[in-house]
PDB file of C-alpha atoms in Angstrom:
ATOM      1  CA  UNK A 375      15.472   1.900  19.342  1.00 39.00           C
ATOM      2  CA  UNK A 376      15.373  -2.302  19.023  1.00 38.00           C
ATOM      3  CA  UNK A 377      17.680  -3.191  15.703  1.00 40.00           C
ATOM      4  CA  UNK A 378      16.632  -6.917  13.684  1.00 40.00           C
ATOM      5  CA  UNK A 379      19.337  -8.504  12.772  1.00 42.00           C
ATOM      6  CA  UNK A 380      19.292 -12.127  11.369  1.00 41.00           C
ATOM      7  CA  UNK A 381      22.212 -13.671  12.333  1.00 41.00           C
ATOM      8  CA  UNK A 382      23.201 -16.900  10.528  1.00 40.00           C
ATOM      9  CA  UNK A 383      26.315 -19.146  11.784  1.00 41.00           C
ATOM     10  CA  UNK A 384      26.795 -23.038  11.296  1.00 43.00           C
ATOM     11  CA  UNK A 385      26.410 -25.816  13.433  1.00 44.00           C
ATOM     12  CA  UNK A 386      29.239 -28.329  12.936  1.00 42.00           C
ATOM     13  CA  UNK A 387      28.271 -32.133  13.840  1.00 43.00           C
ATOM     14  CA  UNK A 388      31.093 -33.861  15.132  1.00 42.00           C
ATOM     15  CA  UNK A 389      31.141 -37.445  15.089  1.00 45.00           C
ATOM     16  CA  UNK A 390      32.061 -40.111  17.674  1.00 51.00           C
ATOM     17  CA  UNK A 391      35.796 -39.964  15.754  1.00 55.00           C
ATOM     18  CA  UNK A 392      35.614 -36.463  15.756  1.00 50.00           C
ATOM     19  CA  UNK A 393      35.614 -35.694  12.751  1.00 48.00           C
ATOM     20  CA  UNK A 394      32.844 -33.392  10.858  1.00 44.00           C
ATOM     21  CA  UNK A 395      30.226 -34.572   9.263  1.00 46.00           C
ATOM     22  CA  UNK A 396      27.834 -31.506   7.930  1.00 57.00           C
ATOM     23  CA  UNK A 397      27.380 -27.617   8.831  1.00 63.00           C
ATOM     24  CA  UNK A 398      24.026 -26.611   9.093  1.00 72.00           C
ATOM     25  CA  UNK A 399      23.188 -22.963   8.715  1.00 81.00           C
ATOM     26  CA  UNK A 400      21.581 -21.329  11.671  1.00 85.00           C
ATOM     27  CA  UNK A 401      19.248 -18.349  11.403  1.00 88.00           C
ATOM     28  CA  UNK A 402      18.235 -16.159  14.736  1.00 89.00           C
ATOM     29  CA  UNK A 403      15.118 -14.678  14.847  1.00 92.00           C
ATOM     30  CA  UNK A 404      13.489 -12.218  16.962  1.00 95.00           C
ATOM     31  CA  UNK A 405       9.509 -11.867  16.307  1.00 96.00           C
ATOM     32  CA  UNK A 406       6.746 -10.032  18.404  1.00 98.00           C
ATOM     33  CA  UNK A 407       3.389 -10.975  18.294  1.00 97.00           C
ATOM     34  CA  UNK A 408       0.082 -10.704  20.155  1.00 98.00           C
ATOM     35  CA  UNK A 409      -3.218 -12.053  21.842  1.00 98.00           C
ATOM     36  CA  UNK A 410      -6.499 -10.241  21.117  1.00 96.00           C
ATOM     37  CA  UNK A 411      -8.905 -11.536  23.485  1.00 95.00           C
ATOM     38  CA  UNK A 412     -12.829 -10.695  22.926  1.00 92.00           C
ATOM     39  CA  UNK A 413     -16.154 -12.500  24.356  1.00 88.00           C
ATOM     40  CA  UNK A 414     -14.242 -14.682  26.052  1.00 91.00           C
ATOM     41  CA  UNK A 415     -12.804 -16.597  22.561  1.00 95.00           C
ATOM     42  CA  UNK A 416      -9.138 -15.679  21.365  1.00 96.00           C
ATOM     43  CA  UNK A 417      -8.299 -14.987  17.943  1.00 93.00           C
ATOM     44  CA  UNK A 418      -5.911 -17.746  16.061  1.00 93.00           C
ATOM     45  CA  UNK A 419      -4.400 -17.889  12.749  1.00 88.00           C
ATOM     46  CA  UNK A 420      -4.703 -21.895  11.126  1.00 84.00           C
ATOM     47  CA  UNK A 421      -2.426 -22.373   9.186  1.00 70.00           C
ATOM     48  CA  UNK A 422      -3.170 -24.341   5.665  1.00 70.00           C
ATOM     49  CA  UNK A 423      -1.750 -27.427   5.061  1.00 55.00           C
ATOM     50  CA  UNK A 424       1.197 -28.999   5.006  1.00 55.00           C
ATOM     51  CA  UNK A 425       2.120 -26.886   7.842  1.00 61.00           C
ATOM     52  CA  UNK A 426      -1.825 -27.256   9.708  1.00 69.00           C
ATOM     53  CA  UNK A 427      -1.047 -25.296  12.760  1.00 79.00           C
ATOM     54  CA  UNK A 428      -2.898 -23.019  14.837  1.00 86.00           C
ATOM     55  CA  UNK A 429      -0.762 -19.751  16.115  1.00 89.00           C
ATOM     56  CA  UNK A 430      -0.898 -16.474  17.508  1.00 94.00           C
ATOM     57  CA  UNK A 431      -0.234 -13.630  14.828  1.00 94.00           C
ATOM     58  CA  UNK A 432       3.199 -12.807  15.147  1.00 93.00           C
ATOM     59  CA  UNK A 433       6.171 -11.357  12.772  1.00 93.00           C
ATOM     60  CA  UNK A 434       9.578 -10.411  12.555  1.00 94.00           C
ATOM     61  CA  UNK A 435      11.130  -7.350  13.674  1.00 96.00           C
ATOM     62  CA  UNK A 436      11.905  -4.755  11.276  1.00 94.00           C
ATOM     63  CA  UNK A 437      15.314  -2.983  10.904  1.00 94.00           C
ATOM     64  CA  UNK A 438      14.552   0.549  12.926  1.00 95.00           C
ATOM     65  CA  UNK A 439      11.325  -1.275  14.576  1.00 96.00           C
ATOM     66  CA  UNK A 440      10.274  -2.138  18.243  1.00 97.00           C
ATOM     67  CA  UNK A 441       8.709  -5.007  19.385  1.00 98.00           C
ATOM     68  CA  UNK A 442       5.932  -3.527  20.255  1.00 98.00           C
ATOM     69  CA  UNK A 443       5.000  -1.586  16.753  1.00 98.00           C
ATOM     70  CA  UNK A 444       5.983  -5.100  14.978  1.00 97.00           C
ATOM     71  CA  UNK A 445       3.203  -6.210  17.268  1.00 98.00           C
ATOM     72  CA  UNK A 446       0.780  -4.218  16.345  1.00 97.00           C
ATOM     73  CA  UNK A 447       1.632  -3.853  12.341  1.00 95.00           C
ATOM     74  CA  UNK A 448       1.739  -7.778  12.150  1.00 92.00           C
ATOM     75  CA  UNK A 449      -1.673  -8.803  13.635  1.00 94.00           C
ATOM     76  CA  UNK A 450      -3.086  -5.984  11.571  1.00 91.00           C
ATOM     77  CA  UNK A 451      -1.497  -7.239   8.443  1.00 88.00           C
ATOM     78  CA  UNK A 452      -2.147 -10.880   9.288  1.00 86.00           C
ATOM     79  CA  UNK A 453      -5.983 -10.639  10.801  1.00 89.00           C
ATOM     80  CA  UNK A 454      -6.912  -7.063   9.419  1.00 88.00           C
ATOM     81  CA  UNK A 455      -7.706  -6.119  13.333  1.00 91.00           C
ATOM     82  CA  UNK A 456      -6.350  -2.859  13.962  1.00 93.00           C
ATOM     83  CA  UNK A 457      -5.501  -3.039  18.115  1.00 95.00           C
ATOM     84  CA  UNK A 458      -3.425  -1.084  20.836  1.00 97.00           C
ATOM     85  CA  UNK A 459      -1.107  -2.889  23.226  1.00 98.00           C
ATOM     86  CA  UNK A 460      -2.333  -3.331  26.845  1.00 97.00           C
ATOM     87  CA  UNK A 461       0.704  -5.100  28.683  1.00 97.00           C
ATOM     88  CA  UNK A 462       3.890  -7.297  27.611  1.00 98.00           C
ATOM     89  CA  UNK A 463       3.119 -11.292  28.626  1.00 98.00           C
ATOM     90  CA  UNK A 464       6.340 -12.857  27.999  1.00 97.00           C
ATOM     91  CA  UNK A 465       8.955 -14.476  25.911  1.00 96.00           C
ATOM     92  CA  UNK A 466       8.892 -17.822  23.939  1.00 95.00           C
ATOM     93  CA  UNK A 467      11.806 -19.444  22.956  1.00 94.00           C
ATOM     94  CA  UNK A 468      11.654 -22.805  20.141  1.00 90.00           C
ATOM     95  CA  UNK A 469      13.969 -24.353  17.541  1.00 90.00           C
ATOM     96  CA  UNK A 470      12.537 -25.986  14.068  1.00 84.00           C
ATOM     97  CA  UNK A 471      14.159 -27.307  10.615  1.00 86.00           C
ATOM     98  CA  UNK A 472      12.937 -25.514   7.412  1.00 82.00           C
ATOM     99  CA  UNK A 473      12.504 -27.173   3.716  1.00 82.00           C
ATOM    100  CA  UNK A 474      15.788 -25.541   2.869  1.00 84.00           C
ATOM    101  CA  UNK A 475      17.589 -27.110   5.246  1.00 84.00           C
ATOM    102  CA  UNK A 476      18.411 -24.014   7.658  1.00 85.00           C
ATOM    103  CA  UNK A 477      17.749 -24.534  11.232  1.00 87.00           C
ATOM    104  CA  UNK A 478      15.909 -21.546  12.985  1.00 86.00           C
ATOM    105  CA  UNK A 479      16.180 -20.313  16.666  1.00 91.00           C
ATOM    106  CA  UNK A 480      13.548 -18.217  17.449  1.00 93.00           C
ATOM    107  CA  UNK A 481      12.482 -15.831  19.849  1.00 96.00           C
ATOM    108  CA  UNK A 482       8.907 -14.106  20.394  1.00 97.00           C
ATOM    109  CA  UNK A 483       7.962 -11.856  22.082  1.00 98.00           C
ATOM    110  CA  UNK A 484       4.111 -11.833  22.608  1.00 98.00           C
ATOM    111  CA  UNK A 485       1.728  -8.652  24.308  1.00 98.00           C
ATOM    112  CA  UNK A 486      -2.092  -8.434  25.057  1.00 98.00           C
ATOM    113  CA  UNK A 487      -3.806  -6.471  22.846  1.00 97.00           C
ATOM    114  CA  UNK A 488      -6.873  -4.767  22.651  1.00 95.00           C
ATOM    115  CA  UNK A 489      -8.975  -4.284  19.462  1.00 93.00           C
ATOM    116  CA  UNK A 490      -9.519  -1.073  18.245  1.00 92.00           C
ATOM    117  CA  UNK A 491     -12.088  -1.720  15.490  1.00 81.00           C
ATOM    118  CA  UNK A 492     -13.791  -4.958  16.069  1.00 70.00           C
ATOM    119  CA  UNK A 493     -15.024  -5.111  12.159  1.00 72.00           C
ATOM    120  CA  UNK A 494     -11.660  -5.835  11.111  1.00 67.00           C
ATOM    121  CA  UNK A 495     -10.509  -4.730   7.499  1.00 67.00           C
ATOM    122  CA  UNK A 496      -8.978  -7.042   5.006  1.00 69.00           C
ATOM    123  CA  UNK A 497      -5.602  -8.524   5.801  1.00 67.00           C
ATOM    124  CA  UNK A 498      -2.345  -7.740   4.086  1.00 63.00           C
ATOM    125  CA  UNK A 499      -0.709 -10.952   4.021  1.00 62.00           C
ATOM    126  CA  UNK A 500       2.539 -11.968   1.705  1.00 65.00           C
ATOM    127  CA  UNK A 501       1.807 -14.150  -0.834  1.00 64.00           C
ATOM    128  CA  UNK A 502       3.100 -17.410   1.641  1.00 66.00           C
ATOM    129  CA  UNK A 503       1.301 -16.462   4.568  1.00 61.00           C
ATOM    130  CA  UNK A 504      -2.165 -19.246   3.502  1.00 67.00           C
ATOM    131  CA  UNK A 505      -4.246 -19.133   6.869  1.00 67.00           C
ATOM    132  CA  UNK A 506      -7.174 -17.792   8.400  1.00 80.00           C
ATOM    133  CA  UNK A 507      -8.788 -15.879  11.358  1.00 83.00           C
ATOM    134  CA  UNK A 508     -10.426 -18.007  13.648  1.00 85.00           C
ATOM    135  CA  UNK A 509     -11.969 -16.548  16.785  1.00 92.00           C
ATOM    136  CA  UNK A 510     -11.850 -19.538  19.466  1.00 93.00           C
ATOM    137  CA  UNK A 511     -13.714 -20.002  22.631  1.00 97.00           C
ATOM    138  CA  UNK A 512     -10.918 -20.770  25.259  1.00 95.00           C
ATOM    139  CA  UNK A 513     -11.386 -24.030  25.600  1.00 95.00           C
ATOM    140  CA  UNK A 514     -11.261 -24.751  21.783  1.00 95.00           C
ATOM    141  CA  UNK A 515      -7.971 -22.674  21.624  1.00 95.00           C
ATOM    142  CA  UNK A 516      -6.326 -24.572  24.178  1.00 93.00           C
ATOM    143  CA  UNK A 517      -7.255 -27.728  22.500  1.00 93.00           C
ATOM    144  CA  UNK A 518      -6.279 -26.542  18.979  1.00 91.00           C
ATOM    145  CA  UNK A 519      -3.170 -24.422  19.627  1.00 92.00           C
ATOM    146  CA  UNK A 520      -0.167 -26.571  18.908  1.00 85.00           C
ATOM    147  CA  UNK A 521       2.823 -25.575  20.515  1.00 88.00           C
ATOM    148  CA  UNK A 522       2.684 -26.297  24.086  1.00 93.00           C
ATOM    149  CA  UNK A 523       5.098 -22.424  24.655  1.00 93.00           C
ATOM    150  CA  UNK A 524       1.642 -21.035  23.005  1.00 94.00           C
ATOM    151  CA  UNK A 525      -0.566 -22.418  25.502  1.00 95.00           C
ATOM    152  CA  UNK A 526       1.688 -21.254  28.079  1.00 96.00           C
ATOM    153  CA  UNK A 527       1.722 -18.030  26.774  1.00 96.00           C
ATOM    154  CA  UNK A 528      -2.062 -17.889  26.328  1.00 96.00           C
ATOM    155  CA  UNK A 529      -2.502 -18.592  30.103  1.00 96.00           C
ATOM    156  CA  UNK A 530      -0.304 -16.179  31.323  1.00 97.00           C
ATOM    157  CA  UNK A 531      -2.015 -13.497  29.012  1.00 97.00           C
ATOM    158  CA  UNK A 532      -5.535 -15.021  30.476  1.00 96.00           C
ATOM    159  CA  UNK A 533      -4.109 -14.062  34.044  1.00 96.00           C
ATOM    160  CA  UNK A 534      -2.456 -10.515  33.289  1.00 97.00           C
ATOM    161  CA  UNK A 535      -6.495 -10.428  31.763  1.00 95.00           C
ATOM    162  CA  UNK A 536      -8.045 -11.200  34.410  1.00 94.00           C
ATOM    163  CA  UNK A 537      -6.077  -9.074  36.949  1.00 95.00           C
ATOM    164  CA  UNK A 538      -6.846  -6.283  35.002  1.00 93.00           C
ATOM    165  CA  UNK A 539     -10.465  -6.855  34.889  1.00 90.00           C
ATOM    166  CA  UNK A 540     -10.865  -7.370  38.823  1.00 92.00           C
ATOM    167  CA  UNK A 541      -8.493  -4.327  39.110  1.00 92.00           C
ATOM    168  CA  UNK A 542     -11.058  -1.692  36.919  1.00 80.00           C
TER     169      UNK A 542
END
């Protein structure tokens, strides 16, 4: 069974004298998320602003919990789509600055999913999570997404897709 653990350590700038000049406290993250494909759009999460992003739904791993069932619990409680797992797509791997001053390095791990009810139910978000559900046509998503790991991500899910189709 997959453990979380957040990890935080320091970075400690050196400068040209070598002395130090700040730490900077460094939290790991590992997340799972996952791409739910249907009529040929893909469904996004946009972000409100400040932060005005569109993203996969993804989360972080639970103490105890897989990837795979944070996977499926997180796009359920961030899109209200209950889905099953089809196949693992790959890894992502990015660094970003918070408000408080942490710096993050985080891993995903993203999966293909398949709905299960296509009504959807009402999400279960946490009070900070402001976006919506927004089903894109391909095209659109590729345009909107902003991380260029996403779009990476989103084509190799669009090939393990597609193989499967011509394979059935």
């Amino acid at each position: 069974m997959y453990t979380q653990r957040t990890v935080i350590c320091y970075y400690v700038h050196m400068n040209t004298e070598n002395e130090m000049t700040n730490n900077t406290a460094v939290v790991y993250k590992h997340s799972a998320g996952g791409l739910v494909f249907k009529d040929n759009h893909v469904l996004l999460i946009n972000w409100e602003p400040p932060r005005s992003t569109f993203d996969f739904p993804k989360g972080t791993i639970e103490p105890g919990e897989s990837p795979e069932a944070t996977c499926v619990r997180e796009v359920l409680e961030e899109t209200g789509y209950a889905t099953r797992i089809i196949s693992y797509i790959g890894q992502t791997h990015y660094e970003y600055d918070w408000t408080d001053g942490t710096h993050h390095d985080k891993r995903v791990d993203y999966y293909l999913l398949a709905l299960t009810d296509s009504e959807g139910a009402t999400p279960a978000r946490e009070a900070h999570e402001k976006f919506e559900n927004v089903w894109c046509s391909i095209d659109e998503a590729v345009a909107l997404i902003t991380k260029d790991i996403d779009k990476d991500i989103m084509r190799k899910a669009l090939e393990i897709r597609d193989t499967i189709k011509r394979s059935t």
